[in-house]
Amino acid sequence: MPIDPRAPYDEDNIFAKILRGELPCNKVYEDDFAFAFHDIRPQAPVHVLVIPKGPYVSWDDFTAKAPESEIAGFMRSVGEVTRQLELDGPGYRLLVNMGGHGHQEVPHLHVHIFGGRQFYHMIPD
Ligand code: 5GP
């Protein structure tokens, strides 16, 4: 079920629990702004999720409310993760689902990194 992007931040969402270390994950990266881990149902040879450390429901929430330092830091972190995964040479795809039409399922902003194979179509489904 897609989330309601206008709902207040739910401290008990699954990614909040992963961030607090209350649920396990296959972690790939962490810094002051971001935390990255492998998606539990990978849709590509590399499928990593990058989440901001702050409590932001969605891309909309983040870009409207986060201070510029957090936005800049998070963007840089996503780039850092792609380089750590050695995807900067072959290339990769980034995806953010937002709200109902975007079919966002977890109410904590996450950027999907897809890599490890050639992609063709603009929209994965
Ligand atoms: P969305 O549709 O919200 O953009 O994507 C949510 C993603 O989170 C999906 O790709 C899904 O496989 C992933 N996911 C959901 N629950 C978990 C979990 O508990 N652990 C991990 N690592 N990924 C999850």
Coordinates of N, CA, C and O and ligand atoms in Angstrom, one line a residue:
M1 N 0.9 -1.2 0.0 CA 0.0 0.0 0.0 C 0.9 1.3 0.0 O 1.7 1.4 0.9
P2 N 0.6 2.2 -0.9 CA 1.4 3.4 -0.9 C 1.1 4.2 0.3 O 0.0 4.1 0.9
I3 N 2.0 5.0 0.8 CA 1.9 5.8 2.0 C 1.1 7.1 1.6 O 1.0 7.5 0.5
D4 N 0.6 7.8 2.7 CA 0.1 9.1 2.6 C 1.3 10.1 2.8 O 1.7 10.2 4.0
P5 N 1.7 10.8 1.8 CA 2.9 11.6 2.0 C 2.7 12.8 2.9 O 3.6 13.5 3.3
R6 N 1.4 13.1 3.2 CA 1.1 14.3 4.1 C 1.0 13.9 5.6 O 0.8 14.7 6.4
A7 N 1.0 12.6 5.8 CA 0.9 12.1 7.2 C 2.2 12.5 8.0 O 3.3 12.7 7.4
P8 N 2.1 12.8 9.3 CA 3.3 13.1 10.1 C 4.3 11.9 10.1 O 3.9 10.8 9.8
Y9 N 5.5 12.3 10.3 CA 6.6 11.2 10.3 C 6.3 10.2 11.4 O 6.0 10.5 12.6
D10 N 6.3 8.9 11.0 CA 6.1 7.8 11.9 C 7.4 7.2 12.4 O 8.2 6.6 11.7
E11 N 7.7 7.5 13.7 CA 9.0 7.1 14.3 C 9.1 5.5 14.3 O 10.2 5.0 14.5
D12 N 8.0 4.8 14.1 CA 8.1 3.3 14.1 C 8.2 2.7 12.7 O 8.0 1.5 12.5
N13 N 8.4 3.6 11.6 CA 8.5 3.0 10.3 C 9.7 2.1 10.2 O 10.7 2.3 11.0
I14 N 9.7 1.2 9.3 CA 10.7 0.2 9.2 C 12.1 0.7 9.0 O 13.1 0.2 9.6
F15 N 12.2 1.8 8.3 CA 13.6 2.4 8.0 C 14.1 3.2 9.3 O 15.3 3.2 9.5
A16 N 13.1 3.7 10.0 CA 13.5 4.4 11.3 C 14.1 3.3 12.2 O 15.1 3.6 12.9
K17 N 13.5 2.2 12.2 CA 14.0 1.1 13.1 C 15.4 0.6 12.6 O 16.2 0.3 13.4
I18 N 15.5 0.5 11.3 CA 16.9 0.1 10.8 C 17.9 1.2 11.2 O 19.0 0.8 11.6
L19 N 17.5 2.4 11.0 CA 18.5 3.5 11.4 C 18.8 3.5 12.8 O 20.0 3.7 13.2
R20 N 17.9 3.1 13.7 CA 18.2 3.0 15.1 C 18.9 1.7 15.5 O 19.2 1.5 16.7
G21 N 19.1 0.8 14.6 CA 19.7 -0.5 14.9 C 18.8 -1.5 15.5 O 19.2 -2.5 16.1
E22 N 17.4 -1.2 15.5 CA 16.5 -2.1 16.1 C 16.1 -3.2 15.2 O 15.5 -4.2 15.6
L23 N 16.3 -3.1 13.9 CA 16.1 -4.1 12.9 C 17.4 -4.3 12.1 O 18.1 -3.4 11.8
P24 N 17.7 -5.6 11.7 CA 18.9 -5.8 11.0 C 18.8 -5.3 9.5 O 17.7 -5.2 9.0
C25 N 20.0 -5.1 8.9 CA 20.1 -4.7 7.5 C 21.5 -5.1 7.0 O 22.4 -5.3 7.9
N26 N 21.6 -5.1 5.7 CA 22.9 -5.3 5.1 C 23.5 -4.0 4.8 O 23.3 -3.4 3.7
K27 N 24.2 -3.4 5.7 CA 24.7 -2.0 5.6 C 25.8 -1.9 4.6 O 26.7 -2.7 4.6
V28 N 25.8 -0.8 3.9 CA 26.9 -0.5 3.0 C 27.7 0.8 3.3 O 28.8 0.9 2.9
Y29 N 27.0 1.7 3.9 CA 27.6 3.0 4.1 C 26.9 3.8 5.2 O 25.7 3.7 5.3
E30 N 27.6 4.7 5.9 CA 27.0 5.6 6.9 C 27.9 6.8 7.0 O 29.1 6.7 7.1
D31 N 27.3 8.0 7.1 CA 28.0 9.2 7.5 C 27.1 10.1 8.3 O 26.0 9.6 8.7
D32 N 27.4 11.4 8.4 CA 26.6 12.2 9.3 C 25.2 12.5 8.7 O 24.3 12.8 9.4
F33 N 25.1 12.3 7.4 CA 23.8 12.7 6.7 C 23.0 11.5 6.3 O 21.8 11.6 6.1
A34 N 23.6 10.3 6.0 CA 23.0 9.3 5.3 C 23.4 7.9 5.9 O 24.4 7.7 6.5
F35 N 22.5 6.9 5.6 CA 22.7 5.5 5.9 C 22.3 4.7 4.7 O 21.2 5.0 4.1
A36 N 23.1 3.8 4.3 CA 22.7 3.0 3.1 C 22.8 1.5 3.3 O 23.7 1.0 4.1
F37 N 21.9 0.8 2.7 CA 21.8 -0.7 2.9 C 21.2 -1.3 1.7 O 20.5 -0.7 0.9
H38 N 21.4 -2.6 1.6 CA 20.9 -3.4 0.4 C 19.4 -3.5 0.6 O 18.9 -3.8 1.7
D39 N 18.7 -3.4 -0.5 CA 17.2 -3.6 -0.5 C 17.0 -5.1 -0.3 O 17.7 -6.0 -0.8
I40 N 15.9 -5.4 0.5 CA 15.6 -6.8 0.9 C 15.1 -7.6 -0.3 O 15.2 -8.8 -0.3
R41 N 14.5 -6.9 -1.3 CA 14.0 -7.6 -2.5 C 14.7 -6.9 -3.7 O 14.0 -6.1 -4.4
P42 N 15.9 -7.2 -4.0 CA 16.7 -6.5 -5.0 C 16.0 -6.7 -6.4 O 15.6 -7.8 -6.8
Q43 N 16.0 -5.6 -7.1 CA 15.4 -5.6 -8.5 C 16.5 -5.4 -9.6 O 16.2 -5.1 -10.7
A44 N 17.7 -5.5 -9.1 CA 18.9 -5.4 -10.1 C 20.1 -6.1 -9.3 O 20.0 -6.3 -8.1
P45 N 21.2 -6.4 -10.1 CA 22.3 -7.0 -9.4 C 22.8 -6.2 -8.2 O 23.2 -6.7 -7.2
V46 N 22.8 -4.9 -8.3 CA 23.0 -4.0 -7.2 C 21.7 -3.2 -6.9 O 21.2 -2.5 -7.9
H47 N 21.2 -3.2 -5.7 CA 20.0 -2.4 -5.4 C 20.2 -2.0 -3.9 O 19.9 -2.8 -3.0
V48 N 20.6 -0.8 -3.8 CA 20.9 -0.2 -2.5 C 19.9 1.0 -2.2 O 19.6 1.7 -3.1
L49 N 19.5 1.1 -1.0 CA 18.7 2.2 -0.6 C 19.5 3.2 0.3 O 20.3 2.8 1.2
V50 N 19.4 4.5 0.0 CA 20.1 5.5 0.8 C 19.0 6.4 1.5 O 18.1 6.9 0.8
I51 N 19.1 6.5 2.8 CA 18.1 7.3 3.5 C 18.8 8.4 4.3 O 20.0 8.2 4.8
P52 N 18.2 9.5 4.4 CA 18.7 10.6 5.3 C 18.6 10.2 6.7 O 17.7 9.4 7.1
K53 N 19.5 10.7 7.6 CA 19.4 10.4 9.0 C 18.2 11.2 9.7 O 17.7 10.7 10.7
G54 N 17.8 12.3 9.1 CA 16.7 13.0 9.7 C 15.3 12.4 9.4 O 15.2 11.6 8.5
P55 N 14.3 12.8 10.1 CA 13.0 12.2 10.0 C 12.1 12.9 8.9 O 11.3 13.7 9.2
Y56 N 12.4 12.4 7.7 CA 11.7 13.0 6.5 C 10.8 11.9 5.9 O 11.4 10.9 5.5
V57 N 9.5 12.2 5.7 CA 8.6 11.2 5.2 C 8.9 10.9 3.7 O 8.8 9.7 3.3
S58 N 9.3 11.9 3.0 CA 9.3 11.7 1.5 C 10.3 12.7 0.9 O 10.8 13.6 1.6
W59 N 10.4 12.6 -0.4 CA 11.2 13.6 -1.1 C 10.6 15.0 -1.0 O 11.3 16.0 -0.8
D60 N 9.3 15.0 -1.0 CA 8.6 16.3 -0.9 C 8.9 16.9 0.5 O 9.2 18.1 0.6
D61 N 8.7 16.1 1.5 CA 9.0 16.6 2.9 C 10.4 17.1 3.1 O 10.7 18.1 3.6
F62 N 11.3 16.3 2.5 CA 12.8 16.6 2.7 C 13.1 17.9 2.0 O 13.7 18.8 2.5
T63 N 12.6 18.0 0.7 CA 13.0 19.2 -0.1 C 12.3 20.5 0.4 O 12.8 21.6 0.2
A64 N 11.2 20.3 1.1 CA 10.4 21.5 1.7 C 11.0 21.9 3.0 O 11.0 23.1 3.3
K65 N 11.4 20.9 3.8 CA 11.7 21.2 5.2 C 13.2 21.1 5.7 O 13.6 21.8 6.7
A66 N 14.0 20.3 5.0 CA 15.3 20.1 5.5 C 16.2 21.3 5.3 O 16.1 22.0 4.3
P67 N 17.1 21.6 6.2 CA 18.0 22.7 6.0 C 19.0 22.4 4.8 O 19.2 21.2 4.5
E68 N 19.5 23.5 4.2 CA 20.3 23.3 3.0 C 21.5 22.4 3.3 O 21.9 21.6 2.5
S69 N 22.1 22.5 4.5 CA 23.2 21.6 4.9 C 22.9 20.1 4.8 O 23.7 19.3 4.3
E70 N 21.7 19.8 5.2 CA 21.3 18.4 5.2 C 21.0 17.9 3.8 O 21.3 16.8 3.4
I71 N 20.4 18.8 3.0 CA 20.1 18.5 1.6 C 21.4 18.3 0.8 O 21.6 17.3 0.1
A72 N 22.3 19.2 1.0 CA 23.6 19.1 0.3 C 24.4 17.9 0.8 O 25.0 17.1 0.0
G73 N 24.4 17.7 2.1 CA 25.1 16.5 2.7 C 24.6 15.2 2.2 O 25.3 14.3 1.8
F74 N 23.2 15.1 2.1 CA 22.6 13.9 1.6 C 22.9 13.6 0.2 O 23.2 12.5 -0.2
M75 N 22.8 14.7 -0.6 CA 23.1 14.5 -2.1 C 24.6 14.0 -2.3 O 24.8 13.1 -3.0
R76 N 25.5 14.6 -1.5 CA 26.9 14.2 -1.6 C 27.0 12.7 -1.1 O 27.8 11.9 -1.7
S77 N 26.3 12.3 -0.1 CA 26.4 11.0 0.4 C 25.9 10.0 -0.6 O 26.5 8.9 -0.8
V78 N 24.8 10.3 -1.3 CA 24.3 9.4 -2.4 C 25.5 9.1 -3.4 O 25.7 8.0 -3.8
G79 N 26.1 10.2 -3.8 CA 27.2 10.1 -4.7 C 28.3 9.2 -4.2 O 28.9 8.4 -4.9
E80 N 28.6 9.4 -2.9 CA 29.7 8.7 -2.2 C 29.3 7.2 -2.3 O 30.2 6.3 -2.5
V81 N 28.1 6.8 -2.0 CA 27.7 5.4 -2.0 C 27.9 4.8 -3.4 O 28.4 3.7 -3.5
T82 N 27.5 5.5 -4.4 CA 27.7 5.0 -5.8 C 29.1 4.7 -6.1 O 29.5 3.8 -6.8
R83 N 30.0 5.6 -5.6 CA 31.4 5.4 -5.9 C 32.0 4.3 -5.0 O 32.8 3.5 -5.5
Q84 N 31.5 4.2 -3.8 CA 31.9 3.0 -3.0 C 31.5 1.7 -3.6 O 32.2 0.7 -3.5
L85 N 30.4 1.7 -4.3 CA 29.9 0.5 -4.9 C 30.5 0.3 -6.3 O 30.2 -0.7 -7.0
E86 N 31.4 1.2 -6.7 CA 32.1 1.2 -8.0 C 31.2 1.2 -9.1 O 31.4 0.5 -10.1
L87 N 30.1 2.0 -9.0 CA 29.2 2.1 -10.1 C 29.4 3.4 -10.9 O 28.8 3.6 -11.9
D88 N 30.4 4.2 -10.5 CA 30.6 5.5 -11.2 C 31.2 5.2 -12.6 O 30.9 6.0 -13.5
G89 N 31.9 4.2 -12.8 CA 32.4 3.8 -14.1 C 31.4 3.3 -15.0 O 31.0 3.9 -16.0
P90 N 30.7 2.2 -14.7 CA 29.7 1.6 -15.5 C 28.4 2.4 -15.6 O 27.7 2.3 -16.6
G91 N 28.1 3.1 -14.6 CA 26.9 3.9 -14.5 C 25.8 3.2 -13.7 O 26.0 2.1 -13.2
Y92 N 24.7 3.9 -13.4 CA 23.7 3.4 -12.5 C 22.4 4.2 -12.8 O 22.4 5.2 -13.5
R93 N 21.4 3.8 -12.0 CA 20.1 4.6 -12.1 C 19.7 4.9 -10.7 O 19.8 4.1 -9.8
L94 N 19.2 6.1 -10.5 CA 18.6 6.6 -9.2 C 17.1 6.7 -9.3 O 16.6 7.1 -10.4
L95 N 16.4 6.3 -8.3 CA 14.9 6.4 -8.3 C 14.4 6.8 -6.9 O 14.9 6.3 -5.9
V96 N 13.5 7.8 -6.9 CA 12.8 8.1 -5.7 C 11.3 8.0 -6.0 O 10.8 8.7 -6.9
N97 N 10.6 7.2 -5.2 CA 9.2 7.1 -5.3 C 8.6 8.0 -4.3 O 9.0 8.1 -3.2
M98 N 7.6 8.8 -4.7 CA 7.0 9.8 -3.8 C 5.5 9.7 -3.8 O 4.8 9.8 -4.8
G99 N 4.9 9.3 -2.6 CA 3.5 9.3 -2.4 C 2.7 8.2 -3.2 O 3.3 7.2 -3.6
G100 N 1.5 8.5 -3.4 CA 0.6 7.5 -4.0 C 0.9 7.1 -5.4 O 1.1 6.0 -5.7
H101 N 0.9 8.1 -6.3 CA 1.2 7.9 -7.7 C 2.6 7.3 -7.9 O 2.9 6.5 -8.8
G102 N 3.5 7.7 -7.0 CA 4.9 7.2 -7.1 C 5.0 5.8 -6.5 O 6.1 5.1 -6.6
H103 N 4.0 5.3 -5.8 CA 3.9 4.0 -5.1 C 5.0 3.9 -4.1 O 5.8 2.9 -4.0
Q104 N 5.2 4.9 -3.3 CA 6.1 4.9 -2.2 C 5.5 4.0 -1.1 O 4.4 4.3 -0.6
E105 N 6.3 3.0 -0.6 CA 5.7 2.1 0.4 C 6.2 2.3 1.8 O 5.6 1.8 2.8
V106 N 7.4 2.9 1.9 CA 8.0 3.1 3.3 C 8.1 4.6 3.5 O 8.6 5.4 2.7
P107 N 7.5 5.1 4.7 CA 7.4 6.6 4.9 C 8.6 7.2 5.5 O 8.5 8.0 6.5
H108 N 9.8 6.9 5.0 CA 11.0 7.6 5.3 C 11.7 7.7 4.0 O 12.0 6.7 3.3
L109 N 12.0 8.9 3.6 CA 12.7 9.2 2.3 C 13.8 8.2 2.0 O 14.6 7.9 2.8
H110 N 13.8 7.6 0.8 CA 14.8 6.7 0.4 C 15.1 6.9 -1.1 O 14.2 7.0 -1.9
V111 N 16.4 6.9 -1.4 CA 16.8 6.9 -2.8 C 17.2 5.5 -3.2 O 18.1 4.9 -2.5
H112 N 16.6 5.0 -4.3 CA 17.1 3.6 -4.7 C 18.3 3.8 -5.7 O 18.2 4.7 -6.6
I113 N 19.3 3.1 -5.5 CA 20.4 3.0 -6.4 C 20.3 1.6 -7.1 O 20.4 0.6 -6.4
F114 N 20.2 1.6 -8.4 CA 20.2 0.4 -9.2 C 21.4 0.3 -10.1 O 21.8 1.3 -10.7
G115 N 22.1 -0.8 -10.1 CA 23.3 -0.9 -10.9 C 23.6 -2.4 -11.2 O 22.9 -3.3 -10.8
G116 N 24.7 -2.6 -11.9 CA 25.2 -3.9 -12.2 C 24.7 -4.5 -13.5 O 25.0 -5.6 -13.8
R117 N 23.8 -3.8 -14.2 CA 23.4 -4.2 -15.5 C 22.9 -3.0 -16.4 O 22.8 -1.9 -15.8
Q118 N 22.7 -3.3 -17.7 CA 22.3 -2.3 -18.5 C 20.8 -2.0 -18.3 O 20.0 -3.0 -18.2
F119 N 20.4 -0.8 -18.2 CA 18.9 -0.4 -18.2 C 18.5 0.3 -19.5 O 19.3 1.0 -20.0
Y120 N 17.3 0.1 -19.9 CA 16.9 0.6 -21.1 C 15.7 1.5 -20.9 O 15.7 2.7 -21.3
H121 N 14.6 1.0 -20.4 CA 13.4 1.8 -20.3 C 13.4 2.8 -19.2 O 14.0 2.5 -18.1
M122 N 12.8 3.9 -19.4 CA 12.9 5.0 -18.4 C 12.2 4.6 -17.1 O 12.7 4.8 -16.0
I123 N 11.0 4.0 -17.2 CA 10.2 3.6 -16.1 C 10.3 2.1 -15.9 O 9.9 1.3 -16.8
P124 N 10.8 1.7 -14.7 CA 11.1 0.2 -14.5 C 9.9 -0.7 -14.7 O 10.0 -1.8 -15.2
D125 N 8.7 -0.2 -14.3 CA 7.5 -1.1 -14.5 C 6.7 -0.7 -15.8 O 5.7 -1.2 -16.0
Ligands
5GP1 P1 9.4 2.2 -2.2 O1 8.3 1.5 -3.0 O2 8.9 2.8 -0.9 O3 10.2 3.2 -3.0 O4 10.5 1.1 -1.8 C1 10.6 0.5 -0.6 C2 11.7 -0.5 -0.7 O5 12.1 -0.9 0.6 C3 11.3 -1.7 -1.5 O6 12.2 -1.9 -2.6 C4 11.5 -2.9 -0.5 O7 12.0 -4.1 -1.1 C5 12.4 -2.3 0.5 N1 12.2 -2.8 1.9 C6 11.0 -2.9 2.5 N2 11.2 -3.4 3.7 C7 12.5 -3.6 3.9 C8 13.3 -4.1 4.9 O8 12.8 -4.4 6.0 N3 14.7 -4.1 4.7 C9 15.2 -3.7 3.5 N4 16.6 -3.8 3.4 N5 14.5 -3.3 2.5 C10 13.2 -3.2 2.7

